Amino acid sequence: MTDADTTTTGADWQAWQKSWDRQQEWYMPDREERFRTMLDLVEALVGTAPRVLDLACGTGTITARLLARFPEATSTGVDLDPALLAIAEGTFAGDDRVSFVTADLKDPDWPVKLPYDSYDAVLTATALHWFHAEPLAVLYGRVAELVRDGGVFMNADHMIDETTPRINAAERVQRHERMDAAKSAGALDWAEWWQLAGKDPVLAEPTARRFEIYGEHAAGEMPSAAWHARVLREKGFGEARPVWCSPSDTLLLALK
């Protein structure tokens, strides 16, 4: 970003991107590893110049890593959050490879707003746990219609296996101990980050609108990886399985 960008908008978008990354890494210290694996598999399955749909794109985290690795790629980011979209649009202003669409993924007609009818890859991370299982299954049907034959869908998110309660409990305790230590060292959590955004002269208004839309946080569900794989196959994908996991999160890939 140039000095002119900051002067014109009144916001340092790269600083907001870095701040968002640090806040997310407080929850997911292995965040970059899942993105690296995601892009490894994009390359393996659809090549180095893919047309990508960045689903529930937020600040454009996936798009930024996609274009850094594959300069010939193109990306459409879709989200409803006005504050995170403001950061994304400010970050990628003037980049013809990137476009953004404001749409509610719970609206069955959201795909009509997209600039393309099909994509080589649809990618998303740490977003779809805002959905309950039934509307998520509907969304997966829409995604299956957008992915071309031979294309891929990948979702990196919290996927909880309820058949392993003792393992889950031990992992949760250890994770929160690590998070508490990081917070003592100055890490921002979700609420603190949004408090900062709400005080920023550029982001204050879209942040207020964002909380009118979403409230404080998700009230969705976190079904198991097996559930995601089964539903994606039911909705039209030929293959689906986890390709990376941490003790609490999974990157699940579905191939059309």
PDB file of C-alpha atoms in Angstrom:
ATOM      1  CA  MET A   1       0.000   0.000   0.000  1.00  0.00           C
ATOM      2  CA  THR A   2       1.226   3.482  -0.851  1.00  0.00           C
ATOM      3  CA  ASP A   3       1.169   6.554   1.366  1.00  0.00           C
ATOM      4  CA  ALA A   4      -1.550   7.890  -0.894  1.00  0.00           C
ATOM      5  CA  ASP A   5      -3.782   4.931  -0.014  1.00  0.00           C
ATOM      6  CA  THR A   6      -3.535   5.732   3.694  1.00  0.00           C
ATOM      7  CA  THR A   7      -4.089   9.450   3.128  1.00  0.00           C
ATOM      8  CA  THR A   8      -7.133   8.888   0.946  1.00  0.00           C
ATOM      9  CA  THR A   9      -8.893   6.394   3.175  1.00  0.00           C
ATOM     10  CA  GLY A  10      -7.631   7.450   6.581  1.00  0.00           C
ATOM     11  CA  ALA A  11      -6.815   3.827   7.414  1.00  0.00           C
ATOM     12  CA  ASP A  12      -3.669   1.717   7.291  1.00  0.00           C
ATOM     13  CA  TRP A  13      -5.189  -1.422   5.829  1.00  0.00           C
ATOM     14  CA  GLN A  14      -2.010  -3.482   6.068  1.00  0.00           C
ATOM     15  CA  ALA A  15      -1.793  -2.670   9.777  1.00  0.00           C
ATOM     16  CA  TRP A  16      -5.374  -3.844  10.234  1.00  0.00           C
ATOM     17  CA  GLN A  17      -4.587  -7.037   8.322  1.00  0.00           C
ATOM     18  CA  LYS A  18      -1.635  -7.757  10.591  1.00  0.00           C
ATOM     19  CA  SER A  19      -3.696  -6.971  13.666  1.00  0.00           C
ATOM     20  CA  TRP A  20      -6.430  -9.369  12.507  1.00  0.00           C
ATOM     21  CA  ASP A  21      -3.842 -12.084  11.856  1.00  0.00           C
ATOM     22  CA  ARG A  22      -2.357 -11.716  15.340  1.00  0.00           C
ATOM     23  CA  GLN A  23      -5.788 -11.881  16.964  1.00  0.00           C
ATOM     24  CA  GLN A  24      -6.700 -15.010  15.000  1.00  0.00           C
ATOM     25  CA  GLU A  25      -3.357 -16.637  15.779  1.00  0.00           C
ATOM     26  CA  TRP A  26      -4.134 -16.287  19.477  1.00  0.00           C
ATOM     27  CA  TYR A  27      -6.850 -18.868  18.891  1.00  0.00           C
ATOM     28  CA  MET A  28      -4.993 -20.854  16.190  1.00  0.00           C
ATOM     29  CA  PRO A  29      -1.198 -20.795  16.422  1.00  0.00           C
ATOM     30  CA  ASP A  30      -1.039 -23.247  13.493  1.00  0.00           C
ATOM     31  CA  ARG A  31      -3.163 -21.002  11.273  1.00  0.00           C
ATOM     32  CA  GLU A  32      -0.518 -20.501   8.577  1.00  0.00           C
ATOM     33  CA  GLU A  33       0.107 -24.237   8.360  1.00  0.00           C
ATOM     34  CA  ARG A  34      -3.507 -24.883   7.372  1.00  0.00           C
ATOM     35  CA  PHE A  35      -3.306 -22.175   4.702  1.00  0.00           C
ATOM     36  CA  ARG A  36      -0.086 -23.658   3.328  1.00  0.00           C
ATOM     37  CA  THR A  37      -1.689 -27.105   3.102  1.00  0.00           C
ATOM     38  CA  MET A  38      -4.789 -25.621   1.497  1.00  0.00           C
ATOM     39  CA  LEU A  39      -2.731 -23.954  -1.236  1.00  0.00           C
ATOM     40  CA  ASP A  40      -0.565 -27.050  -1.711  1.00  0.00           C
ATOM     41  CA  LEU A  41      -3.730 -28.948  -2.591  1.00  0.00           C
ATOM     42  CA  VAL A  42      -5.081 -26.164  -4.790  1.00  0.00           C
ATOM     43  CA  GLU A  43      -1.878 -26.462  -6.814  1.00  0.00           C
ATOM     44  CA  ALA A  44      -2.021 -30.255  -6.887  1.00  0.00           C
ATOM     45  CA  LEU A  45      -5.646 -30.456  -8.019  1.00  0.00           C
ATOM     46  CA  VAL A  46      -6.430 -27.311 -10.068  1.00  0.00           C
ATOM     47  CA  GLY A  47      -3.064 -25.735 -10.882  1.00  0.00           C
ATOM     48  CA  THR A  48      -1.344 -22.421 -10.284  1.00  0.00           C
ATOM     49  CA  ALA A  49      -3.767 -20.028 -12.017  1.00  0.00           C
ATOM     50  CA  PRO A  50      -7.090 -20.945 -10.412  1.00  0.00           C
ATOM     51  CA  ARG A  51     -10.307 -18.987 -10.280  1.00  0.00           C
ATOM     52  CA  VAL A  52     -11.116 -19.014  -6.566  1.00  0.00           C
ATOM     53  CA  LEU A  53     -14.163 -18.153  -4.496  1.00  0.00           C
ATOM     54  CA  ASP A  54     -13.033 -16.962  -1.051  1.00  0.00           C
ATOM     55  CA  LEU A  55     -16.165 -17.930   0.882  1.00  0.00           C
ATOM     56  CA  ALA A  56     -16.948 -15.878   4.009  1.00  0.00           C
ATOM     57  CA  CYS A  57     -13.743 -14.052   3.127  1.00  0.00           C
ATOM     58  CA  GLY A  58     -13.511 -11.667   6.083  1.00  0.00           C
ATOM     59  CA  THR A  59     -10.482  -9.430   5.598  1.00  0.00           C
ATOM     60  CA  GLY A  60      -9.336 -11.453   2.568  1.00  0.00           C
ATOM     61  CA  THR A  61      -6.887 -13.623   4.478  1.00  0.00           C
ATOM     62  CA  ILE A  62      -7.064 -16.545   2.054  1.00  0.00           C
ATOM     63  CA  THR A  63      -7.017 -14.243  -0.977  1.00  0.00           C
ATOM     64  CA  ALA A  64      -3.818 -12.561   0.229  1.00  0.00           C
ATOM     65  CA  ARG A  65      -2.017 -15.887   0.619  1.00  0.00           C
ATOM     66  CA  LEU A  66      -3.451 -17.200  -2.651  1.00  0.00           C
ATOM     67  CA  LEU A  67      -2.131 -14.272  -4.702  1.00  0.00           C
ATOM     68  CA  ALA A  68       1.232 -14.217  -2.947  1.00  0.00           C
ATOM     69  CA  ARG A  69       1.768 -17.826  -3.961  1.00  0.00           C
ATOM     70  CA  PHE A  70      -0.069 -17.847  -7.306  1.00  0.00           C
ATOM     71  CA  PRO A  71       0.176 -14.399  -8.955  1.00  0.00           C
ATOM     72  CA  GLU A  72      -1.927 -15.573 -11.919  1.00  0.00           C
ATOM     73  CA  ALA A  73      -4.860 -16.588  -9.724  1.00  0.00           C
ATOM     74  CA  THR A  74      -8.086 -14.606  -9.465  1.00  0.00           C
ATOM     75  CA  SER A  75     -10.308 -14.356  -6.416  1.00  0.00           C
ATOM     76  CA  THR A  76     -13.880 -13.408  -5.623  1.00  0.00           C
ATOM     77  CA  GLY A  77     -14.419 -12.706  -1.936  1.00  0.00           C
ATOM     78  CA  VAL A  78     -17.947 -12.959  -0.556  1.00  0.00           C
ATOM     79  CA  ASP A  79     -19.035 -11.919   2.941  1.00  0.00           C
ATOM     80  CA  LEU A  80     -21.705  -9.950   4.776  1.00  0.00           C
ATOM     81  CA  ASP A  81     -19.546  -8.322   7.466  1.00  0.00           C
ATOM     82  CA  PRO A  82     -19.227  -4.606   6.527  1.00  0.00           C
ATOM     83  CA  ALA A  83     -16.181  -3.975   8.740  1.00  0.00           C
ATOM     84  CA  LEU A  84     -14.106  -6.947   7.576  1.00  0.00           C
ATOM     85  CA  LEU A  85     -15.124  -6.256   3.979  1.00  0.00           C
ATOM     86  CA  ALA A  86     -13.963  -2.643   4.384  1.00  0.00           C
ATOM     87  CA  ILE A  87     -10.517  -3.921   5.366  1.00  0.00           C
ATOM     88  CA  ALA A  88     -10.510  -6.404   2.483  1.00  0.00           C
ATOM     89  CA  GLU A  89     -11.599  -3.838  -0.096  1.00  0.00           C
ATOM     90  CA  GLY A  90      -9.089  -1.303   1.180  1.00  0.00           C
ATOM     91  CA  THR A  91      -6.287  -3.865   1.094  1.00  0.00           C
ATOM     92  CA  PHE A  92      -6.917  -4.998  -2.490  1.00  0.00           C
ATOM     93  CA  ALA A  93      -8.062  -1.706  -4.001  1.00  0.00           C
ATOM     94  CA  GLY A  94      -6.814  -1.437  -7.578  1.00  0.00           C
ATOM     95  CA  ASP A  95      -5.968  -5.152  -7.925  1.00  0.00           C
ATOM     96  CA  ASP A  96      -7.871  -6.406 -10.972  1.00  0.00           C
ATOM     97  CA  ARG A  97      -7.424  -9.998  -9.865  1.00  0.00           C
ATOM     98  CA  VAL A  98      -9.730  -9.476  -6.875  1.00  0.00           C
ATOM     99  CA  SER A  99     -13.392  -8.579  -6.500  1.00  0.00           C
ATOM    100  CA  PHE A 100     -15.681  -8.561  -3.482  1.00  0.00           C
ATOM    101  CA  VAL A 101     -19.379  -9.277  -3.154  1.00  0.00           C
ATOM    102  CA  THR A 102     -21.595  -8.419  -0.206  1.00  0.00           C
ATOM    103  CA  ALA A 103     -24.036 -11.263   0.309  1.00  0.00           C
ATOM    104  CA  ASP A 104     -25.737 -13.248   3.053  1.00  0.00           C
ATOM    105  CA  LEU A 105     -24.745 -16.906   2.647  1.00  0.00           C
ATOM    106  CA  LYS A 106     -28.021 -17.899   4.298  1.00  0.00           C
ATOM    107  CA  ASP A 107     -29.899 -16.309   1.398  1.00  0.00           C
ATOM    108  CA  PRO A 108     -30.484 -19.131  -1.125  1.00  0.00           C
ATOM    109  CA  ASP A 109     -29.943 -16.734  -4.028  1.00  0.00           C
ATOM    110  CA  TRP A 110     -26.528 -15.412  -2.957  1.00  0.00           C
ATOM    111  CA  PRO A 111     -24.675 -17.092  -5.890  1.00  0.00           C
ATOM    112  CA  VAL A 112     -26.456 -14.868  -8.430  1.00  0.00           C
ATOM    113  CA  LYS A 113     -24.399 -11.930  -7.147  1.00  0.00           C
ATOM    114  CA  LEU A 114     -21.112 -13.607  -8.108  1.00  0.00           C
ATOM    115  CA  PRO A 115     -19.249 -12.532 -11.257  1.00  0.00           C
ATOM    116  CA  TYR A 116     -18.749 -16.152 -12.420  1.00  0.00           C
ATOM    117  CA  ASP A 117     -20.981 -19.204 -12.678  1.00  0.00           C
ATOM    118  CA  SER A 118     -18.246 -21.643 -11.693  1.00  0.00           C
ATOM    119  CA  TYR A 119     -14.934 -21.792  -9.833  1.00  0.00           C
ATOM    120  CA  ASP A 120     -11.899 -24.040  -9.813  1.00  0.00           C
ATOM    121  CA  ALA A 121     -11.753 -23.843  -6.026  1.00  0.00           C
ATOM    122  CA  VAL A 122     -13.977 -22.600  -3.215  1.00  0.00           C
ATOM    123  CA  LEU A 123     -11.978 -21.968  -0.038  1.00  0.00           C
ATOM    124  CA  THR A 124     -13.033 -20.989   3.464  1.00  0.00           C
ATOM    125  CA  ALA A 125     -11.533 -20.965   6.947  1.00  0.00           C
ATOM    126  CA  THR A 126     -12.803 -20.460  10.487  1.00  0.00           C
ATOM    127  CA  ALA A 127     -16.155 -19.100   9.357  1.00  0.00           C
ATOM    128  CA  LEU A 128     -18.791 -21.759   8.762  1.00  0.00           C
ATOM    129  CA  HIS A 129     -19.111 -22.669  12.445  1.00  0.00           C
ATOM    130  CA  TRP A 130     -21.417 -19.632  12.517  1.00  0.00           C
ATOM    131  CA  PHE A 131     -23.970 -21.901  10.793  1.00  0.00           C
ATOM    132  CA  HIS A 132     -26.263 -24.499  12.284  1.00  0.00           C
ATOM    133  CA  ALA A 133     -26.098 -27.894  10.615  1.00  0.00           C
ATOM    134  CA  GLU A 134     -29.252 -27.632   8.501  1.00  0.00           C
ATOM    135  CA  PRO A 135     -28.470 -24.284   6.801  1.00  0.00           C
ATOM    136  CA  LEU A 136     -24.841 -25.388   6.415  1.00  0.00           C
ATOM    137  CA  ALA A 137     -25.996 -28.450   4.497  1.00  0.00           C
ATOM    138  CA  VAL A 138     -28.023 -26.140   2.234  1.00  0.00           C
ATOM    139  CA  LEU A 139     -24.954 -23.938   1.740  1.00  0.00           C
ATOM    140  CA  TYR A 140     -22.901 -26.996   0.802  1.00  0.00           C
ATOM    141  CA  GLY A 141     -25.436 -27.717  -1.936  1.00  0.00           C
ATOM    142  CA  ARG A 142     -24.948 -24.223  -3.351  1.00  0.00           C
ATOM    143  CA  VAL A 143     -21.170 -24.631  -3.184  1.00  0.00           C
ATOM    144  CA  ALA A 144     -21.350 -27.943  -5.035  1.00  0.00           C
ATOM    145  CA  GLU A 145     -23.186 -26.186  -7.865  1.00  0.00           C
ATOM    146  CA  LEU A 146     -20.437 -23.547  -8.113  1.00  0.00           C
ATOM    147  CA  VAL A 147     -17.432 -25.867  -8.185  1.00  0.00           C
ATOM    148  CA  ARG A 148     -16.604 -27.103 -11.675  1.00  0.00           C
ATOM    149  CA  ASP A 149     -16.108 -30.802 -12.384  1.00  0.00           C
ATOM    150  CA  GLY A 150     -12.627 -31.642 -11.135  1.00  0.00           C
ATOM    151  CA  GLY A 151     -12.637 -28.597  -8.874  1.00  0.00           C
ATOM    152  CA  VAL A 152     -12.287 -28.491  -5.113  1.00  0.00           C
ATOM    153  CA  PHE A 153     -13.896 -27.154  -1.974  1.00  0.00           C
ATOM    154  CA  MET A 154     -11.883 -26.792   1.233  1.00  0.00           C
ATOM    155  CA  ASN A 155     -13.077 -25.806   4.686  1.00  0.00           C
ATOM    156  CA  ALA A 156     -10.675 -25.314   7.597  1.00  0.00           C
ATOM    157  CA  ASP A 157     -12.662 -24.945  10.804  1.00  0.00           C
ATOM    158  CA  HIS A 158     -13.518 -26.240  14.243  1.00  0.00           C
ATOM    159  CA  MET A 159     -14.896 -29.757  13.782  1.00  0.00           C
ATOM    160  CA  ILE A 160     -15.706 -31.505  17.047  1.00  0.00           C
ATOM    161  CA  ASP A 161     -15.937 -35.281  17.359  1.00  0.00           C
ATOM    162  CA  GLU A 162     -18.444 -35.855  20.154  1.00  0.00           C
ATOM    163  CA  THR A 163     -17.469 -39.525  20.395  1.00  0.00           C
ATOM    164  CA  THR A 164     -14.182 -38.580  22.132  1.00  0.00           C
ATOM    165  CA  PRO A 165     -15.232 -36.472  25.141  1.00  0.00           C
ATOM    166  CA  ARG A 166     -12.156 -37.134  27.298  1.00  0.00           C
ATOM    167  CA  ILE A 167      -9.766 -36.269  24.478  1.00  0.00           C
ATOM    168  CA  ASN A 168     -11.797 -33.152  23.722  1.00  0.00           C
ATOM    169  CA  ALA A 169     -11.728 -32.042  27.350  1.00  0.00           C
ATOM    170  CA  ALA A 170      -7.968 -32.520  27.701  1.00  0.00           C
ATOM    171  CA  GLU A 171      -7.300 -30.640  24.463  1.00  0.00           C
ATOM    172  CA  ARG A 172      -9.567 -27.792  25.563  1.00  0.00           C
ATOM    173  CA  VAL A 173      -7.768 -27.398  28.897  1.00  0.00           C
ATOM    174  CA  GLN A 174      -4.342 -27.349  27.250  1.00  0.00           C
ATOM    175  CA  ARG A 175      -5.453 -24.910  24.562  1.00  0.00           C
ATOM    176  CA  HIS A 176      -6.882 -22.468  27.080  1.00  0.00           C
ATOM    177  CA  GLU A 177      -3.746 -22.639  29.219  1.00  0.00           C
ATOM    178  CA  ARG A 178      -1.706 -21.641  26.171  1.00  0.00           C
ATOM    179  CA  MET A 179      -4.155 -18.872  25.296  1.00  0.00           C
ATOM    180  CA  ASP A 180      -4.066 -17.516  28.847  1.00  0.00           C
ATOM    181  CA  ALA A 181      -0.279 -17.349  28.704  1.00  0.00           C
ATOM    182  CA  ALA A 182      -0.365 -15.544  25.353  1.00  0.00           C
ATOM    183  CA  LYS A 183      -2.945 -13.089  26.644  1.00  0.00           C
ATOM    184  CA  SER A 184      -0.747 -12.304  29.629  1.00  0.00           C
ATOM    185  CA  ALA A 185       1.957 -11.446  27.092  1.00  0.00           C
ATOM    186  CA  GLY A 186      -0.330  -8.937  25.372  1.00  0.00           C
ATOM    187  CA  ALA A 187      -2.329 -10.878  22.783  1.00  0.00           C
ATOM    188  CA  LEU A 188      -5.704  -9.388  21.830  1.00  0.00           C
ATOM    189  CA  ASP A 189      -8.787 -11.567  21.954  1.00  0.00           C
ATOM    190  CA  TRP A 190     -11.860 -11.304  19.700  1.00  0.00           C
ATOM    191  CA  ALA A 191     -13.730  -8.799  21.868  1.00  0.00           C
ATOM    192  CA  GLU A 192     -10.704  -6.550  22.391  1.00  0.00           C
ATOM    193  CA  TRP A 193      -9.948  -6.465  18.663  1.00  0.00           C
ATOM    194  CA  TRP A 194     -13.507  -5.389  17.894  1.00  0.00           C
ATOM    195  CA  GLN A 195     -13.335  -2.714  20.570  1.00  0.00           C
ATOM    196  CA  LEU A 196     -10.340  -1.226  18.748  1.00  0.00           C
ATOM    197  CA  ALA A 197     -12.142  -1.402  15.403  1.00  0.00           C
ATOM    198  CA  GLY A 198     -15.153   0.333  16.928  1.00  0.00           C
ATOM    199  CA  LYS A 199     -12.980   3.275  17.979  1.00  0.00           C
ATOM    200  CA  ASP A 200     -11.276   3.688  14.596  1.00  0.00           C
ATOM    201  CA  PRO A 201     -12.624   6.708  12.657  1.00  0.00           C
ATOM    202  CA  VAL A 202     -12.891   4.710   9.420  1.00  0.00           C
ATOM    203  CA  LEU A 203     -14.095   1.384  10.837  1.00  0.00           C
ATOM    204  CA  ALA A 204     -16.416   2.626  13.602  1.00  0.00           C
ATOM    205  CA  GLU A 205     -19.522   2.903  11.422  1.00  0.00           C
ATOM    206  CA  PRO A 206     -19.154  -0.449   9.595  1.00  0.00           C
ATOM    207  CA  THR A 207     -18.280  -2.087  12.922  1.00  0.00           C
ATOM    208  CA  ALA A 208     -21.526  -0.823  14.430  1.00  0.00           C
ATOM    209  CA  ARG A 209     -23.447  -2.194  11.441  1.00  0.00           C
ATOM    210  CA  ARG A 210     -21.606  -5.487  11.786  1.00  0.00           C
ATOM    211  CA  PHE A 211     -22.810  -5.977  15.347  1.00  0.00           C
ATOM    212  CA  GLU A 212     -26.361  -5.149  14.280  1.00  0.00           C
ATOM    213  CA  ILE A 213     -26.121  -8.027  11.802  1.00  0.00           C
ATOM    214  CA  TYR A 214     -24.305 -10.659  13.846  1.00  0.00           C
ATOM    215  CA  GLY A 215     -24.433  -9.794  17.517  1.00  0.00           C
ATOM    216  CA  GLU A 216     -21.459 -10.700  19.674  1.00  0.00           C
ATOM    217  CA  HIS A 217     -20.515 -14.073  18.196  1.00  0.00           C
ATOM    218  CA  ALA A 218     -21.658 -17.217  16.467  1.00  0.00           C
ATOM    219  CA  ALA A 219     -24.510 -19.331  17.742  1.00  0.00           C
ATOM    220  CA  GLY A 220     -23.836 -22.103  15.254  1.00  0.00           C
ATOM    221  CA  GLU A 221     -22.682 -25.703  15.482  1.00  0.00           C
ATOM    222  CA  MET A 222     -19.389 -27.566  15.049  1.00  0.00           C
ATOM    223  CA  PRO A 223     -20.223 -31.017  13.652  1.00  0.00           C
ATOM    224  CA  SER A 224     -17.518 -33.603  13.131  1.00  0.00           C
ATOM    225  CA  ALA A 225     -15.324 -33.938  10.066  1.00  0.00           C
ATOM    226  CA  ALA A 226     -17.208 -37.131   9.263  1.00  0.00           C
ATOM    227  CA  TRP A 227     -20.461 -35.154   9.141  1.00  0.00           C
ATOM    228  CA  HIS A 228     -18.952 -32.554   6.782  1.00  0.00           C
ATOM    229  CA  ALA A 229     -17.542 -35.249   4.481  1.00  0.00           C
ATOM    230  CA  ARG A 230     -20.826 -37.168   4.372  1.00  0.00           C
ATOM    231  CA  VAL A 231     -22.936 -34.082   3.629  1.00  0.00           C
ATOM    232  CA  LEU A 232     -20.568 -32.840   0.934  1.00  0.00           C
ATOM    233  CA  ARG A 233     -20.759 -36.215  -0.826  1.00  0.00           C
ATOM    234  CA  GLU A 234     -24.556 -36.137  -0.538  1.00  0.00           C
ATOM    235  CA  LYS A 235     -24.584 -32.675  -2.113  1.00  0.00           C
ATOM    236  CA  GLY A 236     -22.643 -33.698  -5.206  1.00  0.00           C
ATOM    237  CA  PHE A 237     -18.940 -34.071  -4.459  1.00  0.00           C
ATOM    238  CA  GLY A 238     -17.304 -37.321  -5.535  1.00  0.00           C
ATOM    239  CA  GLU A 239     -14.750 -37.525  -2.737  1.00  0.00           C
ATOM    240  CA  ALA A 240     -14.352 -35.802   0.628  1.00  0.00           C
ATOM    241  CA  ARG A 241     -12.033 -36.313   3.580  1.00  0.00           C
ATOM    242  CA  PRO A 242      -9.753 -34.497   6.038  1.00  0.00           C
ATOM    243  CA  VAL A 243      -6.340 -33.571   4.610  1.00  0.00           C
ATOM    244  CA  TRP A 244      -4.929 -31.788   7.680  1.00  0.00           C
ATOM    245  CA  CYS A 245      -5.876 -31.528  11.304  1.00  0.00           C
ATOM    246  CA  SER A 246      -4.802 -30.091  14.630  1.00  0.00           C
ATOM    247  CA  PRO A 247      -6.143 -31.322  17.982  1.00  0.00           C
ATOM    248  CA  SER A 248      -9.193 -29.051  17.595  1.00  0.00           C
ATOM    249  CA  ASP A 249      -9.481 -28.111  13.894  1.00  0.00           C
ATOM    250  CA  THR A 250      -9.702 -29.883  10.538  1.00  0.00           C
ATOM    251  CA  LEU A 251      -9.063 -28.948   6.919  1.00  0.00           C
ATOM    252  CA  LEU A 252     -11.563 -30.950   4.920  1.00  0.00           C
ATOM    253  CA  LEU A 253     -11.265 -31.261   1.146  1.00  0.00           C
ATOM    254  CA  ALA A 254     -14.070 -32.215  -1.235  1.00  0.00           C
ATOM    255  CA  LEU A 255     -13.355 -33.006  -4.896  1.00  0.00           C
ATOM    256  CA  LYS A 256     -16.118 -32.579  -7.488  1.00  0.00           C
TER     257      LYS A 256
END
